[in-house]
CSV table of C-alpha atoms in Angstrom, one decimal:
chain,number,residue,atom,x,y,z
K,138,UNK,CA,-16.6,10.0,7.1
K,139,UNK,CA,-17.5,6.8,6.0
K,140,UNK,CA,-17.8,4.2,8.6
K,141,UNK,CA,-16.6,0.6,8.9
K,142,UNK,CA,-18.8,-2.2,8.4
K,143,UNK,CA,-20.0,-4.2,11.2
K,144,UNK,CA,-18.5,-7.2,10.1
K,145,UNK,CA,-15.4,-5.4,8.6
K,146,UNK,CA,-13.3,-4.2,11.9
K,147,UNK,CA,-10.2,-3.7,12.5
K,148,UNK,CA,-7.8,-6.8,13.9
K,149,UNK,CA,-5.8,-5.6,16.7
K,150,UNK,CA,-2.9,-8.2,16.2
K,151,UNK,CA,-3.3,-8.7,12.2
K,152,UNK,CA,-0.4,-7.1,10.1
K,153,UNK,CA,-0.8,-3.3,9.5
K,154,UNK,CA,-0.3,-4.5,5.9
K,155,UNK,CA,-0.6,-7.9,4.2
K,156,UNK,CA,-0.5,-9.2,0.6
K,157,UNK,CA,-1.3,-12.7,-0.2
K,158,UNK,CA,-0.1,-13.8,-4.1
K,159,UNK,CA,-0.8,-10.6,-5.5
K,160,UNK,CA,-0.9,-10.5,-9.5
K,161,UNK,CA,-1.1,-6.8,-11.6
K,162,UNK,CA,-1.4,-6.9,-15.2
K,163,UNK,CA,-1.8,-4.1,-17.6
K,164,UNK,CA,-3.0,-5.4,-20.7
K,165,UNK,CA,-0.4,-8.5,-21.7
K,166,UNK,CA,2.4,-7.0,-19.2
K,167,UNK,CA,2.2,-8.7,-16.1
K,168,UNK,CA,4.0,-6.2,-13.7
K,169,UNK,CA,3.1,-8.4,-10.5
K,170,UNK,CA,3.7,-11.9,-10.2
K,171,UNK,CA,2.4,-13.2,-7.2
K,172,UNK,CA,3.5,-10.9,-3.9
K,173,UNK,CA,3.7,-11.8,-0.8
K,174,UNK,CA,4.8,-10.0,2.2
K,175,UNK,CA,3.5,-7.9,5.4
K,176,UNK,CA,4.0,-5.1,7.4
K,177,UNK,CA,3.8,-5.5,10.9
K,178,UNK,CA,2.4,-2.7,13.0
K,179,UNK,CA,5.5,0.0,13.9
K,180,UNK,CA,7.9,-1.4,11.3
K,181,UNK,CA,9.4,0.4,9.2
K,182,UNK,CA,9.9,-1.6,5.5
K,183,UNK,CA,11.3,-0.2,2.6
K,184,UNK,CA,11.2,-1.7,-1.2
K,185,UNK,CA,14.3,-1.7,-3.4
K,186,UNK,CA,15.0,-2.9,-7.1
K,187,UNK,CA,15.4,-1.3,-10.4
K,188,UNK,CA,13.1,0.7,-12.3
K,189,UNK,CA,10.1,-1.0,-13.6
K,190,UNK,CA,10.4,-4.1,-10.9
K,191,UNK,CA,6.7,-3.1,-10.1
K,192,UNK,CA,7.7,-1.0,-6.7
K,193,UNK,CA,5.6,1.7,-7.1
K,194,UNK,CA,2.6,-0.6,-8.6
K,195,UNK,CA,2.7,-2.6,-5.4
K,196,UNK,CA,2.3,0.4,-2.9
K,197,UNK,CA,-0.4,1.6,-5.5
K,198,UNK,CA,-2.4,-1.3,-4.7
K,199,UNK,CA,-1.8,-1.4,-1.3
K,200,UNK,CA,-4.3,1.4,-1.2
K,201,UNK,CA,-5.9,0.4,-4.4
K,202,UNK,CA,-4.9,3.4,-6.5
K,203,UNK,CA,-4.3,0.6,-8.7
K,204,UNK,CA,-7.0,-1.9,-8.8
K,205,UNK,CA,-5.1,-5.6,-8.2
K,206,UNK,CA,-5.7,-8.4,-11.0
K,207,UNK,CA,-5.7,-10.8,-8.5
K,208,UNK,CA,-4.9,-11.8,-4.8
K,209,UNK,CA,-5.6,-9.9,-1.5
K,210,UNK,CA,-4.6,-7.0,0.4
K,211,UNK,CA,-5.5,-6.4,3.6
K,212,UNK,CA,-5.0,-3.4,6.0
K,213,UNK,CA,-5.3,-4.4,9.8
K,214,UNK,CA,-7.1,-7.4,8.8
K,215,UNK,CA,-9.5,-5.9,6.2
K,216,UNK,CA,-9.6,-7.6,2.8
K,217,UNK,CA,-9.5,-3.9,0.7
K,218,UNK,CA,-10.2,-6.4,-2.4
K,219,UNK,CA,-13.1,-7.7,-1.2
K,220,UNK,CA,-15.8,-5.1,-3.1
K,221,UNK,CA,-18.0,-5.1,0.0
K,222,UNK,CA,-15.4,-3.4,2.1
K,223,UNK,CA,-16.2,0.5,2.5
K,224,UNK,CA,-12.8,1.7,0.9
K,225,UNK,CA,-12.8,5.0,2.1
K,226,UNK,CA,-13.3,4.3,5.4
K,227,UNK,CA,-9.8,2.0,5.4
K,228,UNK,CA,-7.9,4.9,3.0
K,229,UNK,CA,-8.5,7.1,5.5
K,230,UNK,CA,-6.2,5.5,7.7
K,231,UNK,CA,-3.6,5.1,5.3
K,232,UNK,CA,-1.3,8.6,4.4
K,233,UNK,CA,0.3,8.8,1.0
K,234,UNK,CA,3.1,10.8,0.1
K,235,UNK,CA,4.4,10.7,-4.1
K,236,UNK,CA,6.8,11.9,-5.9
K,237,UNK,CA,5.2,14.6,-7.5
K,238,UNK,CA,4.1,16.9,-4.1
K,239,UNK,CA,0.4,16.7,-5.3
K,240,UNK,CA,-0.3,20.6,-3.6
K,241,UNK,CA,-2.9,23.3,-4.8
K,242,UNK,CA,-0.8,25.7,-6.2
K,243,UNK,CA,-3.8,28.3,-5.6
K,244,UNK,CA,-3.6,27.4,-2.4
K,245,UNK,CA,-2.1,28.5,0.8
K,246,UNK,CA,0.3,25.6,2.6
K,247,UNK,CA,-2.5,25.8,6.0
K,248,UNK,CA,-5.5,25.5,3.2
K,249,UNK,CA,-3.8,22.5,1.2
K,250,UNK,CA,-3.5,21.2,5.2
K,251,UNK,CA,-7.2,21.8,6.6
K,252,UNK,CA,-9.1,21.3,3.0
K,253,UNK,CA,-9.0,17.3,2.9
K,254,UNK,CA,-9.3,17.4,7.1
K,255,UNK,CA,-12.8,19.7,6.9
K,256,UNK,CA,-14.0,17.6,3.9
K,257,UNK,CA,-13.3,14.3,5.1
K,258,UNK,CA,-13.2,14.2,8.7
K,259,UNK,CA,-15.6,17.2,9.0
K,260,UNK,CA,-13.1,19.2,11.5
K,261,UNK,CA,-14.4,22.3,11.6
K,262,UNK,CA,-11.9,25.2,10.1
K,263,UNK,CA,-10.6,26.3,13.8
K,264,UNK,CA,-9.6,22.8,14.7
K,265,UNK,CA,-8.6,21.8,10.6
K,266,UNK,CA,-6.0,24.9,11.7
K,267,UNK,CA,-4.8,23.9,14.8
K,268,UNK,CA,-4.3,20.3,13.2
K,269,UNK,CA,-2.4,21.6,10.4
K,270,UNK,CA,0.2,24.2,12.6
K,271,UNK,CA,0.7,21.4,14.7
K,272,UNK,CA,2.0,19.0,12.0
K,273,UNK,CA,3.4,21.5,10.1
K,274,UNK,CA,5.9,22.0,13.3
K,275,UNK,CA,6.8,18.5,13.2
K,276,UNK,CA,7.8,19.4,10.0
K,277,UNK,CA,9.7,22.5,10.3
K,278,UNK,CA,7.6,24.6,8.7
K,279,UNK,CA,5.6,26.7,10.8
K,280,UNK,CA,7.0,29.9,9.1
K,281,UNK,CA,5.8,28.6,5.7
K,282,UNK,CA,2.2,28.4,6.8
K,283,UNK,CA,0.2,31.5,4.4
K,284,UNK,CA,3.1,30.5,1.7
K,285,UNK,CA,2.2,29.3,-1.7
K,286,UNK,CA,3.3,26.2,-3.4
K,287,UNK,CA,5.5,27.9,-5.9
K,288,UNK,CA,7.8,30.0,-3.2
K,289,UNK,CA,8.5,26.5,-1.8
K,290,UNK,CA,11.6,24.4,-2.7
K,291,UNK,CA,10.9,21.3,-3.7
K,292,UNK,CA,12.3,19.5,-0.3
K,293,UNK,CA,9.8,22.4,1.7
K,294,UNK,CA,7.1,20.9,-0.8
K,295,UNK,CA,7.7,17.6,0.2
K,296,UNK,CA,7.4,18.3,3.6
K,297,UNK,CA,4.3,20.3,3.5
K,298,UNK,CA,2.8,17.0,1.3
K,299,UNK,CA,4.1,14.9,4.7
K,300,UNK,CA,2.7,17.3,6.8
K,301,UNK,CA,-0.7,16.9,4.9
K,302,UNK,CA,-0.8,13.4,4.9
K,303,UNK,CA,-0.2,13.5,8.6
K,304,UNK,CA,-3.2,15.8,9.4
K,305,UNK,CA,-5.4,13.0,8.7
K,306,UNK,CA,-4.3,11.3,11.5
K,307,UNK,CA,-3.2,8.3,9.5
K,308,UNK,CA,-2.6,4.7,11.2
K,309,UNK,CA,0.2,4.0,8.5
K,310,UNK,CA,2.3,5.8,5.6
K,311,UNK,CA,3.3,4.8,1.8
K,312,UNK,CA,5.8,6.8,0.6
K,313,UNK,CA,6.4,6.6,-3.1
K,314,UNK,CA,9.7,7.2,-3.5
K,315,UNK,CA,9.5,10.7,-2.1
K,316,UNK,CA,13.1,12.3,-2.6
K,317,UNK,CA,13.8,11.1,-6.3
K,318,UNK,CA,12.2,14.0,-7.5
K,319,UNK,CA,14.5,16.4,-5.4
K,320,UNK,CA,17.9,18.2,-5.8
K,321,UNK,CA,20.6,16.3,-3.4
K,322,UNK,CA,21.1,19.2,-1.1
K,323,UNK,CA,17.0,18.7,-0.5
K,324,UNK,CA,17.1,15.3,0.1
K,325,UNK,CA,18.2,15.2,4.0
K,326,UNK,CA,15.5,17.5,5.5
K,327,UNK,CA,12.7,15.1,3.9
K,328,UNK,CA,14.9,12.2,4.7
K,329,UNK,CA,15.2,13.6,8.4
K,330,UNK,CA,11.5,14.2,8.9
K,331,UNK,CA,10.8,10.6,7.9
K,332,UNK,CA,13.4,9.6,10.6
K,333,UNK,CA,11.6,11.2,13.3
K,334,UNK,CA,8.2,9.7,12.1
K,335,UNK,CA,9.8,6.0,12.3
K,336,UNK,CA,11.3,7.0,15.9
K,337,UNK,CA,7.8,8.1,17.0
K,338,UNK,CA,6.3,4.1,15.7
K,339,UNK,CA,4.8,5.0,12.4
K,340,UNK,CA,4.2,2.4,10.2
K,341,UNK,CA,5.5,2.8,7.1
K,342,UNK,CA,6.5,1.4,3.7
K,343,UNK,CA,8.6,3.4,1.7
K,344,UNK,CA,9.3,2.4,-2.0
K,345,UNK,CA,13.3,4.4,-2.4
K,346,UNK,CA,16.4,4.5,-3.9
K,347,UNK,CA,17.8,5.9,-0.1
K,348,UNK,CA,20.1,3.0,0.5
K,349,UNK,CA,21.6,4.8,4.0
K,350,UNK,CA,17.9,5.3,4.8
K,351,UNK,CA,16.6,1.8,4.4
K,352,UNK,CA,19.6,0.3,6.5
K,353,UNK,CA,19.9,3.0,8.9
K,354,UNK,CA,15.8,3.0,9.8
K,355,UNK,CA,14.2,0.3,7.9
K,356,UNK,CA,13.4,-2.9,10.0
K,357,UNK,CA,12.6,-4.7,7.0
K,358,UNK,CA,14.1,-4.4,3.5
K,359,UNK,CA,12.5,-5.7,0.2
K,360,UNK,CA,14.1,-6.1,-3.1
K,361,UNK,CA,12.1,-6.8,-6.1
K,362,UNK,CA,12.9,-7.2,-9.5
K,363,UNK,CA,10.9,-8.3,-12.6
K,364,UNK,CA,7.4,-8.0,-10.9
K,365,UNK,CA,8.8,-10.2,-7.7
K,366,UNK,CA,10.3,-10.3,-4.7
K,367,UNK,CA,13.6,-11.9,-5.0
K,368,UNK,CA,15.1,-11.1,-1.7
K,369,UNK,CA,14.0,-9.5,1.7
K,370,UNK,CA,15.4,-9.8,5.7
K,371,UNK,CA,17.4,-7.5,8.1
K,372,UNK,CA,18.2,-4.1,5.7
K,373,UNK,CA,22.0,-4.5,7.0
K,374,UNK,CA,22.1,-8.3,6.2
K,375,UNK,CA,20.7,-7.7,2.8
K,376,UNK,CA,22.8,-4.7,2.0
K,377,UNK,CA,25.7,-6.0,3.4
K,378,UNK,CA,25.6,-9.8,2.4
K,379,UNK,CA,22.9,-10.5,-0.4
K,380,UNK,CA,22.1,-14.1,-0.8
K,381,UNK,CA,20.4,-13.8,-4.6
K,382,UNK,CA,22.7,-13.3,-7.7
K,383,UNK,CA,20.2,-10.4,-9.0
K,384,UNK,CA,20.0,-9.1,-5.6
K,385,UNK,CA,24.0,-8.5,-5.9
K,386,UNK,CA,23.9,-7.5,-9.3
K,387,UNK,CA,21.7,-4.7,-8.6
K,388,UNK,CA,23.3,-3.3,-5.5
K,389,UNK,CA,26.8,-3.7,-6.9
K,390,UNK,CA,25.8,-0.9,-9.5
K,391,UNK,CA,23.8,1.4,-6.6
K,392,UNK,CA,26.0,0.9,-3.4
């Protein structure tokens, strides 16, 4: 695995996550105009707003998925914009879960779990395994382990593509809106499993449309709209008594 450089360590008191005026453009659309906000280390902050606001563009940068136009990100006080930084070396402390679940369908659910752990933190298979039953316990899955994608529901899935990220032993999570793709009656067993992760002090920032979620386990909500951040404090303040007109406007149609 690729290592830190010297001069790039880890801060032990810096935000787990912190963007400083962060601008996105694609082509003539500016979908990011100048973000600001952190994620402390153990909170738990999820990102509201419409479609198109630029949710899903900001966690994409967070991890550089996409590549910023301009401003910073840093992750435990590393500048992930700055080109000398080894990126791989900070990814691998960061867990991503999408929409779309992402698994090899060829693959067994304990092979999509050790593959990425043998190949990038060189476990070797007996240990990859042992990782990956473990995880996929915390998961409610262990039954599911030599089971193929496609004899999985989509909330199963979802949890096997949690259980995943987890095997990497991640220092955060980004979850990318990770129960819109899911039939209602699916939602609760991903939404639970996310529960438990925030009760055990992941970090994590979660882009979704969960509004119970966010204000019964978020520590910090964000609403954006229009490529900014127009509003963001105490998820039960904000839902309850929104201070921006667009901030009402918007939960008044979702609440």
């Amino acid at each position: 695995m690729t290592a830190l450089h010297p001069t790039q360590q880890v801060d032990p008191v810096a935000p787990a996550i912190e963007v400083r005026d962060l601008h996105k453009s694609f082509g003539d659309n500016e979908v990011l105009t100048g973000i600001d906000f952190h994620v402390d280390s153990g909170q738990v902050v999820c990102v509201i707003g419409p479609s198109g606001s630029g949710k899903s563009t900001l966690l994409r940068c967070v991890n550089r998925l996409e590549e910023p136009t301009a401003g910073q990100v840093l992750i435990e006080g590393i500048d992930i914009t700055d080109p000398e930084t080894e990126l791989d070396a900070v990814r691998s402390r960061i867990g991503m879960v999408f929409q779309q679940f992402n698994l090899f369908s060829h693959m067994t659910v304990l092979r999509n779990l050790t593959i990425a752990q043998q190949r990038v933190k060189k476990r070797g298979r007996k240990e990859a395994e042992q990782v990956a039953r473990a995880n996929l316990e915390r998961v409610g899955l262990t039954e599911k382990v030599d089971a193929y994608p496609a004899h999985l529901s989509g909330g199963q899935q979802q949890r096997v593509a949690i259980a995943r990220a987890l095997s990497m032993d991640p220092d955060m999570m980004l979850f990318d809106e990770p129960t819109s793709a899911l039939d209602p009656e699916l939602v609760g067993d991903v939404l639970d499993v996310m529960k438990t992760l925030a009760a055990e002090g992941m970090t994590m920032m979660v882009v979704t449309h969960e509004m119970g979620f966010a204000r019964e386990v978020g520590d910090k909500l964000v609403f954006m709209a229009d490529g900014v951040i127009v509003e963001e404090g105490d998820p039960r303040e904000v839902l309850g008594n929104p201070q921006q007109a667009r901030t009402q406007d918007f939960l008044a149609k979702v609440l």
